[in-house]
Structures are given as structure tokens and as C-alpha cells.
Coordinates of C-alpha atoms and ligand atoms in Angstrom, one line a residue:
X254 CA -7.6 -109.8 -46.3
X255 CA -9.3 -109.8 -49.9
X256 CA -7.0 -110.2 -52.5
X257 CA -7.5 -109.1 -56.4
X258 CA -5.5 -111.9 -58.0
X259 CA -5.7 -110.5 -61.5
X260 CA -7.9 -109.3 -64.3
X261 CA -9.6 -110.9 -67.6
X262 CA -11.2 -109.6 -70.4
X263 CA -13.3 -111.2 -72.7
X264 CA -16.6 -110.6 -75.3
X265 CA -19.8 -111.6 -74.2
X266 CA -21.0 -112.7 -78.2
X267 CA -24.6 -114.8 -78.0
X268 CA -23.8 -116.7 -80.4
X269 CA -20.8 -118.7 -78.4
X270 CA -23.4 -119.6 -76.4
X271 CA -25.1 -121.3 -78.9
X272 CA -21.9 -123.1 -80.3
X273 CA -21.2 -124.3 -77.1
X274 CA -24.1 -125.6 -76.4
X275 CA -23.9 -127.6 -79.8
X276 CA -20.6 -128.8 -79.0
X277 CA -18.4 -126.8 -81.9
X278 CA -15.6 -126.1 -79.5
X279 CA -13.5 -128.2 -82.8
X280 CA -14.8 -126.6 -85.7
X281 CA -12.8 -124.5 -88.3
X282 CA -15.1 -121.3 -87.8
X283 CA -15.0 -121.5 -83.9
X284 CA -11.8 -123.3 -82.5
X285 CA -9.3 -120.4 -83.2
X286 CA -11.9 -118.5 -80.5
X287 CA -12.3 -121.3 -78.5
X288 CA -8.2 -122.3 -78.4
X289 CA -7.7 -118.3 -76.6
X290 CA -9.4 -119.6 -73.9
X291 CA -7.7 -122.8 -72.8
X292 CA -5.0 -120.6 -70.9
X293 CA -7.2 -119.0 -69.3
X294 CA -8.9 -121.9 -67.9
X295 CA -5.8 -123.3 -67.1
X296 CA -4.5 -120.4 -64.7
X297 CA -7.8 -120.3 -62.9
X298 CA -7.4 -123.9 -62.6
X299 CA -4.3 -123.0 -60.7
X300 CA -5.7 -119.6 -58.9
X301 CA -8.7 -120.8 -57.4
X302 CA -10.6 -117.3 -57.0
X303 CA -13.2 -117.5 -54.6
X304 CA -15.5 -114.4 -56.2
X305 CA -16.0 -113.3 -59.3
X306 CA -16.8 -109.4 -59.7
X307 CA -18.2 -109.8 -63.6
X308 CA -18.1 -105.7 -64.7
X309 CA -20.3 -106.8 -67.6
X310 CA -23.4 -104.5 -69.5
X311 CA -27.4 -105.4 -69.0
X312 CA -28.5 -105.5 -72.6
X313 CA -32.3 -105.0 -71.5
X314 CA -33.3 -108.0 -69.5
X315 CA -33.0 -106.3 -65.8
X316 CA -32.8 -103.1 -67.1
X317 CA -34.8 -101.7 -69.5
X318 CA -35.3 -97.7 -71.4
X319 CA -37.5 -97.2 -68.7
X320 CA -34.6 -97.2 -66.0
X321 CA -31.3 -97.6 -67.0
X322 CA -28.8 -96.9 -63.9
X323 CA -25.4 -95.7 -65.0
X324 CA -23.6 -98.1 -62.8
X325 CA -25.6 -100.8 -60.6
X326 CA -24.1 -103.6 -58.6
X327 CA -25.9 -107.0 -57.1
X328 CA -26.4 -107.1 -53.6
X329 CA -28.6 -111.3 -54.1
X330 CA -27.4 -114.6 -52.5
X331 CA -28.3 -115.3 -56.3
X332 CA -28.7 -114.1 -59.6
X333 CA -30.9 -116.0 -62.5
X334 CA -30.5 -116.4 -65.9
X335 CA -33.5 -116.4 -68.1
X336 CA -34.4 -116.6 -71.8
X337 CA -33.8 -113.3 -73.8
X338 CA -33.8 -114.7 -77.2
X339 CA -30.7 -115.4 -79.3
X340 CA -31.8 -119.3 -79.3
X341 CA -29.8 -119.7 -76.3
X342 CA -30.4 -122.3 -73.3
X343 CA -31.0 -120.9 -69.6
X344 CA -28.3 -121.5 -67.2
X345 CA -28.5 -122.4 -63.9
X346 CA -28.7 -119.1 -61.5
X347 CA -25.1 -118.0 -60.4
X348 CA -24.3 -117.5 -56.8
X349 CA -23.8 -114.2 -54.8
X350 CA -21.6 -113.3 -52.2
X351 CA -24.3 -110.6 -50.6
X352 CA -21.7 -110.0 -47.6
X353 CA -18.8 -109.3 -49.7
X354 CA -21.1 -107.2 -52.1
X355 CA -22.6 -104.5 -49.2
X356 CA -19.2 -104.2 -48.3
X357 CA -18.1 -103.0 -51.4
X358 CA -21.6 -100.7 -51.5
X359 CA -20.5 -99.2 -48.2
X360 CA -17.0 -98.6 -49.4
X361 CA -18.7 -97.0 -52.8
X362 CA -20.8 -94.9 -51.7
X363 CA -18.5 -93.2 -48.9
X364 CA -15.9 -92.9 -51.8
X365 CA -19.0 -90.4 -53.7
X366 CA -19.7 -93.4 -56.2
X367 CA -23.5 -93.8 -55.9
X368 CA -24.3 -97.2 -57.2
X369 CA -27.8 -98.5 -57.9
X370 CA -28.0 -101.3 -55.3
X371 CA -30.1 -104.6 -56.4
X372 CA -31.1 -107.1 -54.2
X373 CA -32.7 -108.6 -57.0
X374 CA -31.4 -109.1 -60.5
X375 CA -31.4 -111.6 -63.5
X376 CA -28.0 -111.6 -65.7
X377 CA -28.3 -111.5 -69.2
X378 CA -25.5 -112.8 -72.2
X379 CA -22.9 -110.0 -71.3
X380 CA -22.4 -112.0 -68.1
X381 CA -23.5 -116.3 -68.8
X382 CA -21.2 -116.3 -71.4
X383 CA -18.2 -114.9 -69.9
X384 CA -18.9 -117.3 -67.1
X385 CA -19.8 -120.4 -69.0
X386 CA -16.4 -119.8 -70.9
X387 CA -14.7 -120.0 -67.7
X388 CA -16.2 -122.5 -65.7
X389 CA -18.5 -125.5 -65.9
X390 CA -22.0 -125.1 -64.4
X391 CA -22.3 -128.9 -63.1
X392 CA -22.6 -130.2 -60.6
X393 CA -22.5 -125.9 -59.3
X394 CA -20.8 -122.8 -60.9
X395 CA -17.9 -123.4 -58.8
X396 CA -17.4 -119.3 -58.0
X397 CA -19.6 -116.4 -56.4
X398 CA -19.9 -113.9 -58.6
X399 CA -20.5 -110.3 -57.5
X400 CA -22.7 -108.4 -60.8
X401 CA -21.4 -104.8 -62.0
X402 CA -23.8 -103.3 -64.6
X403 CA -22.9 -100.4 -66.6
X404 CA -24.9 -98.4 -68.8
X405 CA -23.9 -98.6 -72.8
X406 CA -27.5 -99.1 -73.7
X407 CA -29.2 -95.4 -73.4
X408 CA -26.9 -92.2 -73.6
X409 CA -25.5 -90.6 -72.1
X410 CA -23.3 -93.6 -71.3
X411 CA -20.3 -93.3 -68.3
X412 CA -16.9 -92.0 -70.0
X413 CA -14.1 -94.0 -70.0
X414 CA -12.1 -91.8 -67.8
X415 CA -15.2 -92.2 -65.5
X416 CA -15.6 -95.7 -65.6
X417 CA -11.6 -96.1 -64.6
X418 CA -12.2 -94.4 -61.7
X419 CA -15.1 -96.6 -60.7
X420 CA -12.4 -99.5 -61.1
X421 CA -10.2 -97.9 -58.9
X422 CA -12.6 -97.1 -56.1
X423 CA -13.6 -100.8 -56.2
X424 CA -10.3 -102.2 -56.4
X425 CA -9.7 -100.2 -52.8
X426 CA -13.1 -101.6 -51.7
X427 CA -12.3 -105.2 -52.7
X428 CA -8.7 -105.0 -51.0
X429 CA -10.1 -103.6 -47.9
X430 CA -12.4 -106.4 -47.4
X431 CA -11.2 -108.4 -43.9
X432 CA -12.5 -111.9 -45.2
X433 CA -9.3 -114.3 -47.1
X434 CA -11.1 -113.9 -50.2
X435 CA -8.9 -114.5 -53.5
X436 CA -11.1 -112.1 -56.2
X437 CA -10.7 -112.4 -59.8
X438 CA -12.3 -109.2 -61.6
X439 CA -13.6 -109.7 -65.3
X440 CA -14.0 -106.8 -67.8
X441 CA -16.3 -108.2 -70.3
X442 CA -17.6 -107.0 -73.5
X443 CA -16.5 -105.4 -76.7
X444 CA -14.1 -105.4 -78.9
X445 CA -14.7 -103.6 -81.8
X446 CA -18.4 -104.0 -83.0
X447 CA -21.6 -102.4 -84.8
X448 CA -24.4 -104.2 -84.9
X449 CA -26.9 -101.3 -86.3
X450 CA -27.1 -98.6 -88.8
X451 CA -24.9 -98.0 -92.4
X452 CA -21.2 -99.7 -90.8
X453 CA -23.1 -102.4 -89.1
X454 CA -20.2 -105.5 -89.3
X455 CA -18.0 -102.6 -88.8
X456 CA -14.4 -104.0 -87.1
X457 CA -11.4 -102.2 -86.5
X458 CA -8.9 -104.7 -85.6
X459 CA -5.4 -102.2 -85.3
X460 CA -7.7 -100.5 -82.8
X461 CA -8.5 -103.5 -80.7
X462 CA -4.9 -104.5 -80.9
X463 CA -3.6 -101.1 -79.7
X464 CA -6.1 -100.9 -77.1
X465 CA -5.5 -104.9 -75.9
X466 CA -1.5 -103.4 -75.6
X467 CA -2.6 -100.1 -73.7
X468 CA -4.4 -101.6 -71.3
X469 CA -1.6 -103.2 -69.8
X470 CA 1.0 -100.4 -70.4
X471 CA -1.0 -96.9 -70.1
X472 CA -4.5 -97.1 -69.6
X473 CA -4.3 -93.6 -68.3
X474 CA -4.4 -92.6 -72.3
X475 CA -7.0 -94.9 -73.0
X476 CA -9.0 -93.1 -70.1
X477 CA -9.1 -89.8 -72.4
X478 CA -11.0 -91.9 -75.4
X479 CA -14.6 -90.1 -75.6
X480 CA -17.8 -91.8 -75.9
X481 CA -17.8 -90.3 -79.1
X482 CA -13.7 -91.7 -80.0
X483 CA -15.4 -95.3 -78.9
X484 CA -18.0 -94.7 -81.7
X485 CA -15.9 -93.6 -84.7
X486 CA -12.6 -96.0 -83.7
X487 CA -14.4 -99.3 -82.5
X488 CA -18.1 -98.9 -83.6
X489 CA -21.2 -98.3 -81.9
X490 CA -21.3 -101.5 -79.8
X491 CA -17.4 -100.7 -79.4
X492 CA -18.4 -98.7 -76.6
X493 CA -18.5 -101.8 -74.7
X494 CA -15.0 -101.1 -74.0
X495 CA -15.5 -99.1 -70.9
X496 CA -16.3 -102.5 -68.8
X497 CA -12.3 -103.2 -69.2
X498 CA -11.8 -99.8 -68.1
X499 CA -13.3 -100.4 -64.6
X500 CA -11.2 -103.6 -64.6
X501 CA -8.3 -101.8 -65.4
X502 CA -9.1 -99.4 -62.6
X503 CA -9.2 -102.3 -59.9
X504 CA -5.9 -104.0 -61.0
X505 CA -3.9 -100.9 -59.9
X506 CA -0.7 -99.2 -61.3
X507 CA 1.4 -102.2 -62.9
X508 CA 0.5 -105.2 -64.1
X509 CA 1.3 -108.1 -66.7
X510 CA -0.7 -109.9 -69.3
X511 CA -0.1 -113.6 -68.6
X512 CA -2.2 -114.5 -71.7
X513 CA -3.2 -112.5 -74.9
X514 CA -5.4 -113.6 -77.6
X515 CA -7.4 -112.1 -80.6
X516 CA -9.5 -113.1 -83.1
X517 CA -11.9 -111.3 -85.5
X518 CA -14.7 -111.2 -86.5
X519 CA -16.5 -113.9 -84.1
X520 CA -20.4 -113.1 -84.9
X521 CA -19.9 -109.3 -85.7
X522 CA -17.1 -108.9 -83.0
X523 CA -13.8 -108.6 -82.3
X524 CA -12.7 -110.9 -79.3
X525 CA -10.5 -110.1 -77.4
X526 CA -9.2 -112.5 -74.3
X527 CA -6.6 -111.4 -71.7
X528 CA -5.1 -112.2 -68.2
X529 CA -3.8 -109.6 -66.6
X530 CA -1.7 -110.3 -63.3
X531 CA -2.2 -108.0 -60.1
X532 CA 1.2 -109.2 -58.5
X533 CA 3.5 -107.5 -61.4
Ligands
DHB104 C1 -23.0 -109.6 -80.7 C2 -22.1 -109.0 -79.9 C3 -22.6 -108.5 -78.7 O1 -21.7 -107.8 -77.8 C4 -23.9 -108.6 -78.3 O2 -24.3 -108.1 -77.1 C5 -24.8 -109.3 -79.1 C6 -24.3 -109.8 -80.4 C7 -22.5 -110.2 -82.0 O3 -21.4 -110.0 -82.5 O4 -23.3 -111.0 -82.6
FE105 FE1 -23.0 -106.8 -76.2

């Protein structure tokens, strides 16, 4: 059977991109982000997953104000990357795992969650950079990686308690797939952020380090935070938060953070990186 080996979070911020590709892993500004995630390497190093489901949000390459679906998953043999700005360099398409995706669609959709299915989809930042942190591209990504997309572009956005449940329903769907398939599930995105309007730069790092606690220990509470607490608390970019909601919600009842690591700001962002295990 499928098995969810554990969780990680992580922000999805362009510009690492950039500063990998120029090689400043080492310098002052960038090495205390860079240093959070040599642990995390490390244990999937040692885990081996054999999928990836990346709960991550389109920014408007797929999708765009013309159709935004609350909650979409990739159904490809392949997903590619092309340019959307932010100076960054195109990255090789990341494999799918169509098989293990319809049976998660199946599962969804008899448990009332009505996912937009896509048998074709490109993958913007909030999903390359999470991977590229993680794993090398060359000679091949070394994972499959099963997209989740979830609306924080246009509002009304999913609520947190909403997007939990999603998690959970996926978690069951993941576990009850018949294949020996180890599955890692990311929640990417966030932390605190504003990138617009009269707080733009707006941080609120006690909130990020409450909620980086909280979602190990009682992410039942974090589930009541409105769309609207999101806003005021963590900014309006903050809302990206949700994506470690559905995470959260495929990890189950107890679990463990192997690794914890902040930093702020990175770009305009607070970053947050965690490990959560399943097997606590
Ligand atoms: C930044 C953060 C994001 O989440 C994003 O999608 C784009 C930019 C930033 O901090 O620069
Ligand atoms: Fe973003």
C-alpha cells in the first residue's frame, strides 16, 4: 500500500530561484535560508519518496482571472515549466504519476470534493522552487510529483477550515492506494507576506512562529483562522497559508517536526521550512 511518509512546508519566493541559479547558496543575505534546508535534504536523502503531491498556488500561468478553480489537481505523465517573468530560468518539465493521480480523483470526488481535473498543466514558481530546493534536476527530477492547485489569487479563496479537510480526504485517498508507493506531501507557500497596497513588506514573524508550532500541535485551532484573520495577522499574500493546511490534513492526528527553521524577511517573506513525520 501507499504510504504518506511525512510532510514539508516551505515558501515558494522567486527570487531563490534566481539566487540559486547564480550560485549564492554562501552569501551573507542568503545562506541563513539556504542552511534550513540542508536537513531537509538530508532526510529525503534517507526517505526515498517515490511521489511528490506539491499542494502549492498557480499564480496566473495555468490559471488565469478568467478561470480560477478553487482547488485543481494534475492528472499529466508531465508537467512543464515555462517563463513567467521574475528573471528566472525554465526548468526541465517535472514528471507525473497519472495512475496514482486518477486514483486520488476517484477517491475525491466520491468523498463530495469536486476537483478540477487537468490533464494538461504548466507549473509556475509556487511549485519549481519548492522542488528545485529539494532535489536536483540533472540528469532527471528524481521524483513524480502529483500538482495540487488552490485558489489564493481571486476571492473568494477556500477557508482554512475548508482546505484541512481537503487534506484529510487526500490523505485517505493517498493511503488507500494499492501500489508500494512511499508519498511525501509538500505544503508550500507563505509565510507571512504583502506584496501590494499601504503594508506592502508587511511581516508578522510571532505569527508565523505560532502558527509553525500549531501546526504540529493543534491545527484544529488554526483551521478556525478566517480568510479575513489570514489578511490582518500574516498579510495579504499570508493567505498562502492554507496550502499547509491541506498538508496538515493528509498527515493525520499526530505528528512530529523532525526539522524547524525560520527566517525573515527572504524577498518580502517570511520562510518558513519544516518536516513533519507521519509515523509519530
Ligand atoms: C514573493 C513571495 C511570493 O510568495 C511570491 O509568489 C512572489 C514573490 C516575494 O517575497 O518576493
Ligand atoms: Fe506566492
Amino acid at each position: 500500500m501507499a504510504k504518506i511518509v511525512g510532510g514539508i512546508t516551505t515558501s515558494h519566493i522567486p527570487a531563490i530561484g534566481v539566487a540559486m541559479t547564480k550560485g549564492l547558496q554562501q552569501d551573507p543575505y542568503w545562506k541563513p535560508l539556504f542552511d534550513g534546508y540542508v536537513p531537509v535534504r538530508e532526510w529525503l536523502d534517507e526517505v526515498k519518496p517515490d511521489v511528490a503531491v506539491i499542494v502549492y498556488n498557480d499564480h496566473g500561468l495555468n490559471f488565469f482571472l478568467d478561470l480560477i478553480p478553487t482547488f485543481a489537481i494534475g492528472a499529466a505523465a508531465e508537467y512543464p515549466n515555462v517563463d513567467e517573468g521574475w528573471g528566472l530560468k525554465e526548468l526541465p518539465a517535472v514528471p507525473g504519476d497519472p495512475e496514482l493521480s486518477w486514483h486520488v480523483i476517484e477517491n475525491l470526488v466520491a468523498d463530495e470534493f469536486d476537483i478540477t481535473i487537468c490533464q494538461e498543466m504548466t507549473v509556475d514558481h509556487g511549485l519549481v522552487i519548492p522542488m528545485s530546493l529539494m532535489w536536483s534536476h540533472e540528469p532527471n527530477w528524481p521524483v513524480k510529483v502529483i500538482p495540487v492547485a488552490v485558489n489564493t489569487v481571486q476571492h473568494p479563496i477556500p477557508t482554512a477550515a475548508r482546505c484541512y479537510k481537503l487534506g484529510q480526504s487526500l490523505g485517505k485517498a493517498l493511503e488507500s492506494y494499492p501500489e508500494d508507493t512511499k508519498v511525501v506531501i509538500f505544503g508550500t507557500g507563505g509565510m507571512s507576506h504583502q506584496l501590494q497596497g499601504e503594508r506592502a513588506g508587511f511581516i508578522n514573524k510571532d505569527f508565523d512562529l505560532d502558527f509553525m508550532e500549531r501546526i504540529v500541535s493543534d491545527p484544529d485551532a488554526l483551521a478556525r483562522y478566517s480568510t479575513t484573520d489570514f489578511v490582518r495577522e500574516a498579510g495579504s499574500e499570508g493567505v498562502e497559508l492554507i496550502m499547509w493546511m491541506v498538508m496538515r490534513g493528509a498527515l493525520g492526528g499526530k505528528v512530529s517536526a523532525l526539522h524547524s527553521h525560520y527566517h525573515a524577511p527572504i524577498s518580502n517573506t517570511g520562510a518558513g521550512i519544516m518536516v513533519l513525520d507521519n509515523a509519530a
